[in-house]
CSV table of C-alpha atoms and ligand atoms in Angstrom, one decimal:
chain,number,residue,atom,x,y,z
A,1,UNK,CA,5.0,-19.0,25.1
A,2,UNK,CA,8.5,-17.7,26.4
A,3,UNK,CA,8.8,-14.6,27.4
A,4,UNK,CA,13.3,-14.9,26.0
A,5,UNK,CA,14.4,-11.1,26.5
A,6,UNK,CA,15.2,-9.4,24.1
A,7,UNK,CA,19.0,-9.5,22.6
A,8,UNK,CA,20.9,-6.5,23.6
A,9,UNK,CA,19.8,-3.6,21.8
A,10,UNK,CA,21.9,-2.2,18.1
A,11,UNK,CA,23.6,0.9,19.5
A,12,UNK,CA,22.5,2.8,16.6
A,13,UNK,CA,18.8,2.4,18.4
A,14,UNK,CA,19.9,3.4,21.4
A,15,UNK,CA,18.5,7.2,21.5
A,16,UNK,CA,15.4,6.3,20.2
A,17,UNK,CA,13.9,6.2,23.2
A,18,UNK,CA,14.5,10.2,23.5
A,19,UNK,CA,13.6,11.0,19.8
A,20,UNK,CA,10.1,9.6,20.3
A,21,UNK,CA,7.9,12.7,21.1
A,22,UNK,CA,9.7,14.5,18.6
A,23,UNK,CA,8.5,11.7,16.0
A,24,UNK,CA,5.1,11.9,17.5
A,25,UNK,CA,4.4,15.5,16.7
A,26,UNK,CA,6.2,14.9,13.6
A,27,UNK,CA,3.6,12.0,12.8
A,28,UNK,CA,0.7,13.9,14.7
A,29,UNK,CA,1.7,17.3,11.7
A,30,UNK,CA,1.5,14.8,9.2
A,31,UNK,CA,-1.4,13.3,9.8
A,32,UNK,CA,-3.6,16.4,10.2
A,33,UNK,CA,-1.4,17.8,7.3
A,34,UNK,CA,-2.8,15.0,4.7
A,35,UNK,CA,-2.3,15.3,1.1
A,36,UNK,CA,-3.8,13.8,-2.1
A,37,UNK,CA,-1.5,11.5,-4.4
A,38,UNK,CA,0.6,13.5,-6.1
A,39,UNK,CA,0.2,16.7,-4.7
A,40,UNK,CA,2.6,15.9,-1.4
A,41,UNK,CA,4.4,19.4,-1.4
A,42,UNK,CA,4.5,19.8,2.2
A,43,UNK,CA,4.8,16.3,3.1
A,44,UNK,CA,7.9,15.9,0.6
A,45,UNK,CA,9.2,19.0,2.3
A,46,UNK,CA,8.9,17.8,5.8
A,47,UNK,CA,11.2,14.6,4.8
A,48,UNK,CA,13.5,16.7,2.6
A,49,UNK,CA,13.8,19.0,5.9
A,50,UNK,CA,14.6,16.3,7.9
A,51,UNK,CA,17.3,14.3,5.5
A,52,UNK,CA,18.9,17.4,5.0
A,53,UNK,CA,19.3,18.1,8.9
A,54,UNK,CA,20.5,14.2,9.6
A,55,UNK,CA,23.6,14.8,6.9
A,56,UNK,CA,21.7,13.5,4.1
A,57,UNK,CA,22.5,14.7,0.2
A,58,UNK,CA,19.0,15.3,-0.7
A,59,UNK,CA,17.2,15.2,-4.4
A,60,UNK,CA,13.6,16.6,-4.4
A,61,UNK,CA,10.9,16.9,-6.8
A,62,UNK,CA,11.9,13.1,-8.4
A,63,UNK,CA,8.3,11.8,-10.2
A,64,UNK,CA,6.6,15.3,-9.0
A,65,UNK,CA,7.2,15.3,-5.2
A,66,UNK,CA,9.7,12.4,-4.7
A,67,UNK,CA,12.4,12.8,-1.9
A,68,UNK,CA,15.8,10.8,-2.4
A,69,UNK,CA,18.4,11.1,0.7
A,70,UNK,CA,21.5,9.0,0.0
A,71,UNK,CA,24.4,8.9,2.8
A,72,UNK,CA,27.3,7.3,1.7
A,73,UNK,CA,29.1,6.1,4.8
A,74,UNK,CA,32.2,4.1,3.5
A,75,UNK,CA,32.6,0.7,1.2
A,76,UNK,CA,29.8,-1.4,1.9
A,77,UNK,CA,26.1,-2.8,0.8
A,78,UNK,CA,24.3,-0.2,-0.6
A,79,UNK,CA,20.3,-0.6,1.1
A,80,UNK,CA,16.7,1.6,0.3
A,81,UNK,CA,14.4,2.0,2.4
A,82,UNK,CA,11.5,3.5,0.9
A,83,UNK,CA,8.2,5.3,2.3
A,84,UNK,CA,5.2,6.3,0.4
A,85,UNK,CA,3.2,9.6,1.9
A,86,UNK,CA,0.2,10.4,0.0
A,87,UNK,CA,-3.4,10.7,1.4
A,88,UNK,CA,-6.3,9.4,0.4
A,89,UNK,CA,-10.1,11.4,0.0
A,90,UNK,CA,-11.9,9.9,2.5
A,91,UNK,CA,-13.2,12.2,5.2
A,92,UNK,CA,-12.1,11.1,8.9
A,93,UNK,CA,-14.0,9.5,11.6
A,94,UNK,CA,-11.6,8.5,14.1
A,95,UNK,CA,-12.5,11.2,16.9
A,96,UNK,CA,-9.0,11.9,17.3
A,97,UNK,CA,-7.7,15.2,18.9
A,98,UNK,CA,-5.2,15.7,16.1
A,99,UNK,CA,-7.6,14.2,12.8
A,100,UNK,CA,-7.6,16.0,9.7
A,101,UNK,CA,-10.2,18.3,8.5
A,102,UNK,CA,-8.4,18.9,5.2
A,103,UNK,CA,-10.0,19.1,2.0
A,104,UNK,CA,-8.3,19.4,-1.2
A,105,UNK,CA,-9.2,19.6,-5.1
A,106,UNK,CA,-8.9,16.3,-6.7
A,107,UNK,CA,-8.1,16.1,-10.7
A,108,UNK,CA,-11.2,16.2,-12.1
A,109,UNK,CA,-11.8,19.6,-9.9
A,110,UNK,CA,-14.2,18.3,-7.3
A,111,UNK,CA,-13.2,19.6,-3.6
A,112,UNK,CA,-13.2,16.2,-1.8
A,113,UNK,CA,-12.1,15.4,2.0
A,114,UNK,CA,-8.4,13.9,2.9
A,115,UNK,CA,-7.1,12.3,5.6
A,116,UNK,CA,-3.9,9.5,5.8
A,117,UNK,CA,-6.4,6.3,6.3
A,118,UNK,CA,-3.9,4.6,4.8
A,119,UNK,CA,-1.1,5.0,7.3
A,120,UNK,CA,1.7,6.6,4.9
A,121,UNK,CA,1.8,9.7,7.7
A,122,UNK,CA,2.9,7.1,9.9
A,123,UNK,CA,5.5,5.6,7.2
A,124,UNK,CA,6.6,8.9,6.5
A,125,UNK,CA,8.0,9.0,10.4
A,126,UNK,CA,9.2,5.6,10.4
A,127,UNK,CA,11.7,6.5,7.6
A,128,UNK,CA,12.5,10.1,9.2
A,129,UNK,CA,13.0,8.3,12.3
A,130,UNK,CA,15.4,5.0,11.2
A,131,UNK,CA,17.3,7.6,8.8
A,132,UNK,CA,18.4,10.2,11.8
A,133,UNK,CA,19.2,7.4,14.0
A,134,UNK,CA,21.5,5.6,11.2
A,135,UNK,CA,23.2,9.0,10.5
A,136,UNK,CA,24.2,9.5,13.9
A,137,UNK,CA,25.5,6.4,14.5
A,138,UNK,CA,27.7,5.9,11.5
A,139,UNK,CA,30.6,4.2,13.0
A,140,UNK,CA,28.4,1.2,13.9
A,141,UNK,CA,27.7,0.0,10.0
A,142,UNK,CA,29.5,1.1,6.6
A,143,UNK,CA,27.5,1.1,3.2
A,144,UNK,CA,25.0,3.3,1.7
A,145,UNK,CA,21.6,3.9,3.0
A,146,UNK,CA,18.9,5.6,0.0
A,147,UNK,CA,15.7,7.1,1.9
A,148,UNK,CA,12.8,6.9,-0.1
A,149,UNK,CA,9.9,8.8,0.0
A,150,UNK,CA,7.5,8.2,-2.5
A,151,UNK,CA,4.6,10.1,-4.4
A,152,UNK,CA,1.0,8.8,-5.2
A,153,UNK,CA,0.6,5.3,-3.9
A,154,UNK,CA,-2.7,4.9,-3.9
A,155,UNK,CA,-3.0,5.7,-7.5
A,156,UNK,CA,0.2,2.9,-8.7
A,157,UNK,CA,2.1,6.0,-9.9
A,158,UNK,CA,4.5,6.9,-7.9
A,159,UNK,CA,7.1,4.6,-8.2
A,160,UNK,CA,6.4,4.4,-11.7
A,161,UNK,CA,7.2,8.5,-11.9
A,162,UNK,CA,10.2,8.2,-10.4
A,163,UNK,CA,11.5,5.5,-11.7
A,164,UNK,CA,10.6,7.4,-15.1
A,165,UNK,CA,12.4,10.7,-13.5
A,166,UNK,CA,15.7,8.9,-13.6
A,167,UNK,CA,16.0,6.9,-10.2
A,168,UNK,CA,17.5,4.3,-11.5
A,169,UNK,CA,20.2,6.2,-13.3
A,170,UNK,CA,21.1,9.2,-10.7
A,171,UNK,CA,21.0,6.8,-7.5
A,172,UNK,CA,23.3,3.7,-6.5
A,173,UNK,CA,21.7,0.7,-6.9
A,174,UNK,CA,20.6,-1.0,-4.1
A,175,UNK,CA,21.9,-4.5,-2.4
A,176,UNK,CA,18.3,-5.0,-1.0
A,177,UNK,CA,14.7,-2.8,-1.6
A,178,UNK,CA,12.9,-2.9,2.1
A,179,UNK,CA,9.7,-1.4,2.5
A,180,UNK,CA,7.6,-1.5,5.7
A,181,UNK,CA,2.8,-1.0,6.1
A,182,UNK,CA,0.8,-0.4,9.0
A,183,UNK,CA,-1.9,-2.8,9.0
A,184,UNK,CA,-4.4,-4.2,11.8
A,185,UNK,CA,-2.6,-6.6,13.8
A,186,UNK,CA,-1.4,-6.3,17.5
A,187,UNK,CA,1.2,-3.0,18.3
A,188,UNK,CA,4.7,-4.5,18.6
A,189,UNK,CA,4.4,-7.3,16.0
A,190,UNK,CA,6.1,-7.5,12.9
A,191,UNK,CA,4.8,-9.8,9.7
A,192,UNK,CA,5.9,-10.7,6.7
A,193,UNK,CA,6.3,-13.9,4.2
A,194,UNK,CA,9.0,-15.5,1.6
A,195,UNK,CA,7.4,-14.9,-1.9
A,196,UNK,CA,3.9,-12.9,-3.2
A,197,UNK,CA,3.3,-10.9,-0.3
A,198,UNK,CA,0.8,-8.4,-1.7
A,199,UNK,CA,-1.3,-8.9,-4.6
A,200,UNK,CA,-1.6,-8.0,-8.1
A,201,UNK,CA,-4.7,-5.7,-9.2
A,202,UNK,CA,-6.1,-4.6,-11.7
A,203,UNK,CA,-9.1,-1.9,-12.3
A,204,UNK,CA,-11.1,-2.4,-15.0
A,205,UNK,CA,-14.1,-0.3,-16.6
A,206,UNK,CA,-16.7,-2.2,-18.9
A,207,UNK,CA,-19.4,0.1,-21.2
A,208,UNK,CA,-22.3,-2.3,-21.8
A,209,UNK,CA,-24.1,-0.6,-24.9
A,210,UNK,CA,-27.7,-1.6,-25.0
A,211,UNK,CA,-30.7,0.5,-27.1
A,212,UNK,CA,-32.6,3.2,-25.0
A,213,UNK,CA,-36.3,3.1,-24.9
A,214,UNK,CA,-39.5,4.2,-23.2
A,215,UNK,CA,-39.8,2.6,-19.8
A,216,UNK,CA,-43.1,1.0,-21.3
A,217,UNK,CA,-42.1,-0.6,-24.4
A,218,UNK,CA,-39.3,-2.7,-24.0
A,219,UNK,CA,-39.5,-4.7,-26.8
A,220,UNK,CA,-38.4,-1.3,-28.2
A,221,UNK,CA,-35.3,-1.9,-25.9
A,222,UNK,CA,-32.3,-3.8,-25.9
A,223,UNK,CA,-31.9,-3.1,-22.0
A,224,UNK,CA,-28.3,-2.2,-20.8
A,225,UNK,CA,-29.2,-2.5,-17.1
A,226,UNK,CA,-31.0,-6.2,-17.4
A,227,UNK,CA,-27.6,-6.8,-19.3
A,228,UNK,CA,-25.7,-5.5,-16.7
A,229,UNK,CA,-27.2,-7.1,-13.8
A,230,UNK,CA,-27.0,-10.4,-15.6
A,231,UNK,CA,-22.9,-10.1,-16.2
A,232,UNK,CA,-22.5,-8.3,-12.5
A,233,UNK,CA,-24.3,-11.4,-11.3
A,234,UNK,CA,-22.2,-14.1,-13.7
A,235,UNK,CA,-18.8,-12.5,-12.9
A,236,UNK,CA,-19.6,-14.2,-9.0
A,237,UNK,CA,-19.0,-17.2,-10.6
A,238,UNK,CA,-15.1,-16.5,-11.5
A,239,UNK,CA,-13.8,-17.1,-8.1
A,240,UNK,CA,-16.3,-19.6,-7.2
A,241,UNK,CA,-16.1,-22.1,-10.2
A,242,UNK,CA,-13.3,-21.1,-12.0
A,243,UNK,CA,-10.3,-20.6,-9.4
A,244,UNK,CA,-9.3,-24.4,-7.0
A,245,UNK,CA,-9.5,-23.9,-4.0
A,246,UNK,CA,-5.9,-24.0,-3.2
A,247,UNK,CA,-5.6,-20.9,-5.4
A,248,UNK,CA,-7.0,-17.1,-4.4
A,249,UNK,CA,-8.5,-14.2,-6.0
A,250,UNK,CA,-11.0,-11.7,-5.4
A,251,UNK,CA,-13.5,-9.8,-8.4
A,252,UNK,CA,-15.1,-7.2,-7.0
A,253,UNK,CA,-17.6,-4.4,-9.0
A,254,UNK,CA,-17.4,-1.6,-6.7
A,255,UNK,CA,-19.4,0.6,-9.2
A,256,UNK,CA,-22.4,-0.5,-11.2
A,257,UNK,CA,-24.3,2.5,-13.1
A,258,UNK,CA,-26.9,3.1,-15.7
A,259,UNK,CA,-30.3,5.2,-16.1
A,260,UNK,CA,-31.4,8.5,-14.3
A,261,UNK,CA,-35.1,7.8,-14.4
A,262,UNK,CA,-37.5,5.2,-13.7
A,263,UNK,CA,-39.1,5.3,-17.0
A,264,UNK,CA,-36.7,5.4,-18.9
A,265,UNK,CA,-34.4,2.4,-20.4
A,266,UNK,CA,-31.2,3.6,-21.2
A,267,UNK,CA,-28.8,3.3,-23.8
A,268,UNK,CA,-25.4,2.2,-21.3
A,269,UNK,CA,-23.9,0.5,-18.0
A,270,UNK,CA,-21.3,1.3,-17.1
A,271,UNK,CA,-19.5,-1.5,-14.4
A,272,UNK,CA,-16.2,-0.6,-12.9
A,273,UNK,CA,-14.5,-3.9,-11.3
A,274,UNK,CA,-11.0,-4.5,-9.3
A,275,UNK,CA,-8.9,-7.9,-9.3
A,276,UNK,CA,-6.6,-9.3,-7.1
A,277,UNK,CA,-4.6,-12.2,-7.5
A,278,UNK,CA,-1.6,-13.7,-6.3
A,279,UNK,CA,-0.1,-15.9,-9.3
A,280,UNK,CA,0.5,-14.6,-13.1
A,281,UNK,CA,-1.6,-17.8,-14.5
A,282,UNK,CA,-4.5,-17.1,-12.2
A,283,UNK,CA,-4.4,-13.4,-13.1
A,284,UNK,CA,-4.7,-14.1,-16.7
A,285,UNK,CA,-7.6,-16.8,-16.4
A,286,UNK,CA,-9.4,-14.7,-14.3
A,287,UNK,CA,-8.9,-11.6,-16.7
A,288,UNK,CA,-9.9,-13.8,-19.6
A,289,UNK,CA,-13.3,-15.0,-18.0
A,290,UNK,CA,-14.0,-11.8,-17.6
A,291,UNK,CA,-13.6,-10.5,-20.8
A,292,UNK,CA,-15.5,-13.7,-21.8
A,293,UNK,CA,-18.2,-13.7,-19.6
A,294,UNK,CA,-18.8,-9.8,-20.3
A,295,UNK,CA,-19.1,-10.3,-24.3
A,296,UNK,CA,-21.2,-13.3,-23.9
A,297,UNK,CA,-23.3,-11.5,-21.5
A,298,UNK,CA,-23.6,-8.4,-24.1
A,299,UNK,CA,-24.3,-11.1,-27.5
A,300,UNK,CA,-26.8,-13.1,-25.3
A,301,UNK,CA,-28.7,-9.5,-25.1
A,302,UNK,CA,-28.5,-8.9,-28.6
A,303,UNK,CA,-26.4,-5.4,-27.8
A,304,UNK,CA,-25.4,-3.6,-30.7
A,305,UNK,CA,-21.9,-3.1,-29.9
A,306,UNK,CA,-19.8,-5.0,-28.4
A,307,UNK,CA,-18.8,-4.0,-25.0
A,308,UNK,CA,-16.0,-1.5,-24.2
A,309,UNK,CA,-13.2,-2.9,-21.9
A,310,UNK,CA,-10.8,0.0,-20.5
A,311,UNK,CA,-8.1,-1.1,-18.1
A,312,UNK,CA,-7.9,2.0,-15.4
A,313,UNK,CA,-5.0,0.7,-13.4
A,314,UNK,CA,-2.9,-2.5,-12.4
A,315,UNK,CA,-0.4,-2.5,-9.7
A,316,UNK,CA,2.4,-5.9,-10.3
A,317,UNK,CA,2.2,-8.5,-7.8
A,318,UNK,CA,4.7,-7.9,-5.2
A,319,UNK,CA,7.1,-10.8,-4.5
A,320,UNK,CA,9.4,-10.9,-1.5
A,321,UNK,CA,12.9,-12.5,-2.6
A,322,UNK,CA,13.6,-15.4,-0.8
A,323,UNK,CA,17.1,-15.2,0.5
A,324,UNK,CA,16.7,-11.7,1.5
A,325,UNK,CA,13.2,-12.7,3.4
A,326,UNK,CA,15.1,-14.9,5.3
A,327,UNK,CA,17.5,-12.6,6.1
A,328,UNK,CA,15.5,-10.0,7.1
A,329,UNK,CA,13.6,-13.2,9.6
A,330,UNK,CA,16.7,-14.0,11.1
A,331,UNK,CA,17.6,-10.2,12.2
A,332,UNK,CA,14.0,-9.5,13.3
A,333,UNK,CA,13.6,-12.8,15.4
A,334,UNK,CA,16.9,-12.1,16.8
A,335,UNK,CA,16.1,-8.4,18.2
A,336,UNK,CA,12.1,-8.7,18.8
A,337,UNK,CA,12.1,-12.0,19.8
A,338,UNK,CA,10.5,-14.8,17.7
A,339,UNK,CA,6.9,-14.8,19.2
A,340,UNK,CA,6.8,-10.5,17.6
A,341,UNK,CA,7.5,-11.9,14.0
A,342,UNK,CA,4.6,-13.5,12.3
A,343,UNK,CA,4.5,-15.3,9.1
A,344,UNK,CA,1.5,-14.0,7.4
A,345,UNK,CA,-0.7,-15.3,4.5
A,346,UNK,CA,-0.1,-12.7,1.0
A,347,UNK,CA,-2.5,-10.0,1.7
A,348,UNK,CA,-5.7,-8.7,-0.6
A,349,UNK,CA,-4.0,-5.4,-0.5
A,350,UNK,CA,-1.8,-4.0,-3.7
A,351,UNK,CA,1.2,-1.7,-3.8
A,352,UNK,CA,3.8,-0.4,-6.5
A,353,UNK,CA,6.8,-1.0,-4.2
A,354,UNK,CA,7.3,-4.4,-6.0
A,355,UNK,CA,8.2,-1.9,-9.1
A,356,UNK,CA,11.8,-0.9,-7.6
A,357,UNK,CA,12.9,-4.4,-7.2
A,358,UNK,CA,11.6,-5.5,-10.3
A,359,UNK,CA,12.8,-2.6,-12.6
A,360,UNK,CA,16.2,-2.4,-10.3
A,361,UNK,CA,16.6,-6.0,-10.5
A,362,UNK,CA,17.5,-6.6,-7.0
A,363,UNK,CA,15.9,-8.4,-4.2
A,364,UNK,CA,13.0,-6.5,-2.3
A,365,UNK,CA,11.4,-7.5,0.9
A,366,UNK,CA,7.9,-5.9,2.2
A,367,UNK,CA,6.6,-6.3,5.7
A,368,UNK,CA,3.7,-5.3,7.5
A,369,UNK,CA,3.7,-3.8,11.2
A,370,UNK,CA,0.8,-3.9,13.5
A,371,UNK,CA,-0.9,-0.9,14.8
A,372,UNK,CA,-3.8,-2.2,16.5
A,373,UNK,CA,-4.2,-1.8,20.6
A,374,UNK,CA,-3.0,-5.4,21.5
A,375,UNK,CA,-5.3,-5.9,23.6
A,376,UNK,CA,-8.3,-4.7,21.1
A,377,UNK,CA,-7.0,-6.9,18.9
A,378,UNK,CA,-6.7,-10.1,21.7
A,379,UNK,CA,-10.3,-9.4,22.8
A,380,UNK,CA,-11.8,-9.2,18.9
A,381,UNK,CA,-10.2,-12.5,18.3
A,382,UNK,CA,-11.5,-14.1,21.3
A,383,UNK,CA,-14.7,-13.1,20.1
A,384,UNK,CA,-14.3,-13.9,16.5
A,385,UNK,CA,-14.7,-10.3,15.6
A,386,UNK,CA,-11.5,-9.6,14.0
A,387,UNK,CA,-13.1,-8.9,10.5
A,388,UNK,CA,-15.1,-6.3,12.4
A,389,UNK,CA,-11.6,-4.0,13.6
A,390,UNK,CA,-11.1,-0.9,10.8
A,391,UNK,CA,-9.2,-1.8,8.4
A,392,UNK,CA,-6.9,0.5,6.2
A,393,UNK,CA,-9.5,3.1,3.8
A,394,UNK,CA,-11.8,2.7,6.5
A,395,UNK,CA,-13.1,5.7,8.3
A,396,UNK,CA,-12.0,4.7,11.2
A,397,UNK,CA,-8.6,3.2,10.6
A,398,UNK,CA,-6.4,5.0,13.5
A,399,UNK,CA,-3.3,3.3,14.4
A,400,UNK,CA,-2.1,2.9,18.1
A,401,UNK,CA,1.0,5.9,18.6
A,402,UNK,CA,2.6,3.3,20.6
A,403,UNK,CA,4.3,1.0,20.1
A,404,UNK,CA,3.5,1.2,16.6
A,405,UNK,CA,5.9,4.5,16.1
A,406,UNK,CA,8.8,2.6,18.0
A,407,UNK,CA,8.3,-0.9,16.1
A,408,UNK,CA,8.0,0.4,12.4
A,409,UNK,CA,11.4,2.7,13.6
A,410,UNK,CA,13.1,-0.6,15.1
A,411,UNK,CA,12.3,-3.0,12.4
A,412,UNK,CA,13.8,-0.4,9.8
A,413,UNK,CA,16.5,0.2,11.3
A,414,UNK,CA,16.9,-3.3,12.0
A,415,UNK,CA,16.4,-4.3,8.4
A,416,UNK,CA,19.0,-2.1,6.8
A,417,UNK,CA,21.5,-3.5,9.7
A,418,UNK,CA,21.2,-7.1,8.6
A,419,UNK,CA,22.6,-5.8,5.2
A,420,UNK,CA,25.2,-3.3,6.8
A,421,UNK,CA,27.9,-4.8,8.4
A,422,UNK,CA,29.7,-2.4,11.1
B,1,ZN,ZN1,-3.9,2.4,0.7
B,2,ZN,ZN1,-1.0,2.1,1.9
């Protein structure tokens, strides 16, 4: 492959270069600073502090802790570029000098570990970082430039809350919604694709009501947990005989309970499932054969009740508008060079940043950058080891500083430029 060089650097990028340790101890503070969805106080402040001192008008406390910067800088497009910062409670095992030993109170009370596996410390700088160097550089583009800085993520509220809180109403509305993830791949690389780029899911909970009896008499029983085996075991079979092969979607049960003692049958099961799919018809099969599958399972036990289906959460499938994907292609091919933009398949992965663009009604595009040592990553998929690299939610999932902090900056900046003429 060519090595072309790169196109002459955009002017407005042209101090980054100096800026970066600043960014670094900006994205070190905020990673050992982490904080649980929806209770981003400090981290809101930190971008607030930082819109404020780049010339920004700046709206705080939109949807809880919600940051909104808007420079106007003449007649022209008007572009968001939007960063989510919450935290998620997992407790760090990355060994890093600067990882997080926070712990925090979730909202049913319990004290629980929190560190940014996620990578939203490391969007939070990207966005600090593209709006400073767009607001000192204003006489190289004219429009208006919103920065973003979203609540609760991780939980599919935060958009929601402040798009509830009036962001659609108190802000202009965008020409184009850009949004930017972390995510294993090599440093320096930019990915993205023309339509769903990130999944829909959905989080279900299922109450399998069976009758409690002694461990000894069964027949005394109608057994919850044989009941609940039997659908956990059934619900394999969506994916695999249900969905073509051309099509994708994933069930999972990532929580299967019943019983405290051995012998004891008890009266419940409770399953707790997550779906992702990447078409609306596939979603509602695939919903349906659960439901299906779950009340057969429960009638074919002879349960008393029929079984309780609660929907805990569902993030939209995120689309990427065409036109403005290829766009956005064209401007990132023509400053990184073709061989750092990827086209990638949609990703398993779920985010509420499709809701802007949806509930705006304007075009939104969502990329991922890579934050994986390049070479790490070359030598795992030489070995066909790539699965085995932390993923984001992992433990261990510990971006590369460099050039991950420099690329996620660059392609932002180089995003909102493609809509922003000079
Ligand atoms: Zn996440
Ligand atoms: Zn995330």
């Amino acid at each position: 492959m060519s090595n072309a060089p790169l196109p002459s650097p955009d002017p407005v990028l042209a101090p980054l270069d100096s800026m970066l340790p600043d960014l670094e101890s900006l994205y070190k503070d905020v990673h050992s600073h982490p904080e649980l969805s929806m209770q981003e106080k400090r981290t809101g402040a930190l971008a607030a502090e930082r819109l404020r001192a780049a010339g920004f008008d700046v709206t705080t406390g939109l949807g809880g802790t919600g940051v909104v910067g808007v420079l106007r800088n003449g007649e022209g497009p008007t572009v968001m570029l939007r960063a989510d910062m919450d935290a998620l409670p997992v407790q760090e095992a990355t060994g890093l000098p600067y990882a997080s030993t926070v712990t925090a109170t979730d909202r049913t009370g319990h004290t629980v570990p929190v560190s940014h596996m996620c990578g939203h410390d490391m969007h939070v700088t990207w966005l600090a970082g593209a709006s400073r160097l767009l607001a000192d550089a204003r006489p190289a583009w004219r429009g208006t430039l919103l920065a973003v800085f979203q609540p609760a993520e991780e939980t599919a509220e935060g958009a929601k809350a402040m798009i509830a809180d009036g962001l659609l109403e108190r802000f202009p509305k965008p020409d184009v919604v850009l949004g930017q993830h972390v995510m294993v791949g090599p440093a320096g690389m930019v990915a993205g694709r023309p339509g769903a780029i990130t999944s829909a899911a959905d989080s279900l909970q299922i109450r399998l009501f069976g009758r409690g009896a002694h461990g000894s008499m069964p027949q005394a029983s109608i057994d919850p947990v044989v009941m609940a085996a039997a659908t956990v075991m059934r619900l394999q079979g969506i994916v695999s005989r249900e969905v073509a092969a051309a099509e994708a979607a994933v069930v999972t049960i990532g929580a299967l309970q019943a019983g405290t003692k051995e012998n004891v049958i008890p009266d419940e099961a409770l399953i707790k499932l997550n779906v992702r799919t990447f078409d609306e018809g596939v979603r509602a099969r695939v919903l349906a054969a659960i439901e299906r599958i779950v009340n057969a399972e429960a009638e074919g036990s002879g349960a008393p009740r029929k079984p309780e289906i609660t929907v805990l959460d569902h993030y939209p499938l995120n689309r990427n508008d065409l036109e403005a994907s290829e766009k956005l292609v064209a401007a990132f091919r023509a400053y990184f060079g073709a061989e750092r933009v990827r086209e990638t398949g949609p990703a398993p992965t779920s985010e509420d940043f499709g809701s802007f663009g949806t509930d705006w009604h304007t075009p939104s595009v969502f990329w991922f950058v890579g934050g994986t040592d390049p070479r790490v990553y070359a030598q795992a998929k030489r070995e066909n080891r790539l699965q085995e690299l932390p993923v984001n939610h992992s433990p261990k999932f510990a971006p590369v500083l460099h050039p991950t902090l420099r690329t996620g900056v660059e392609a932002l900046v180089v995003a909102a430029r493609a809509w922003m003429p000079a």
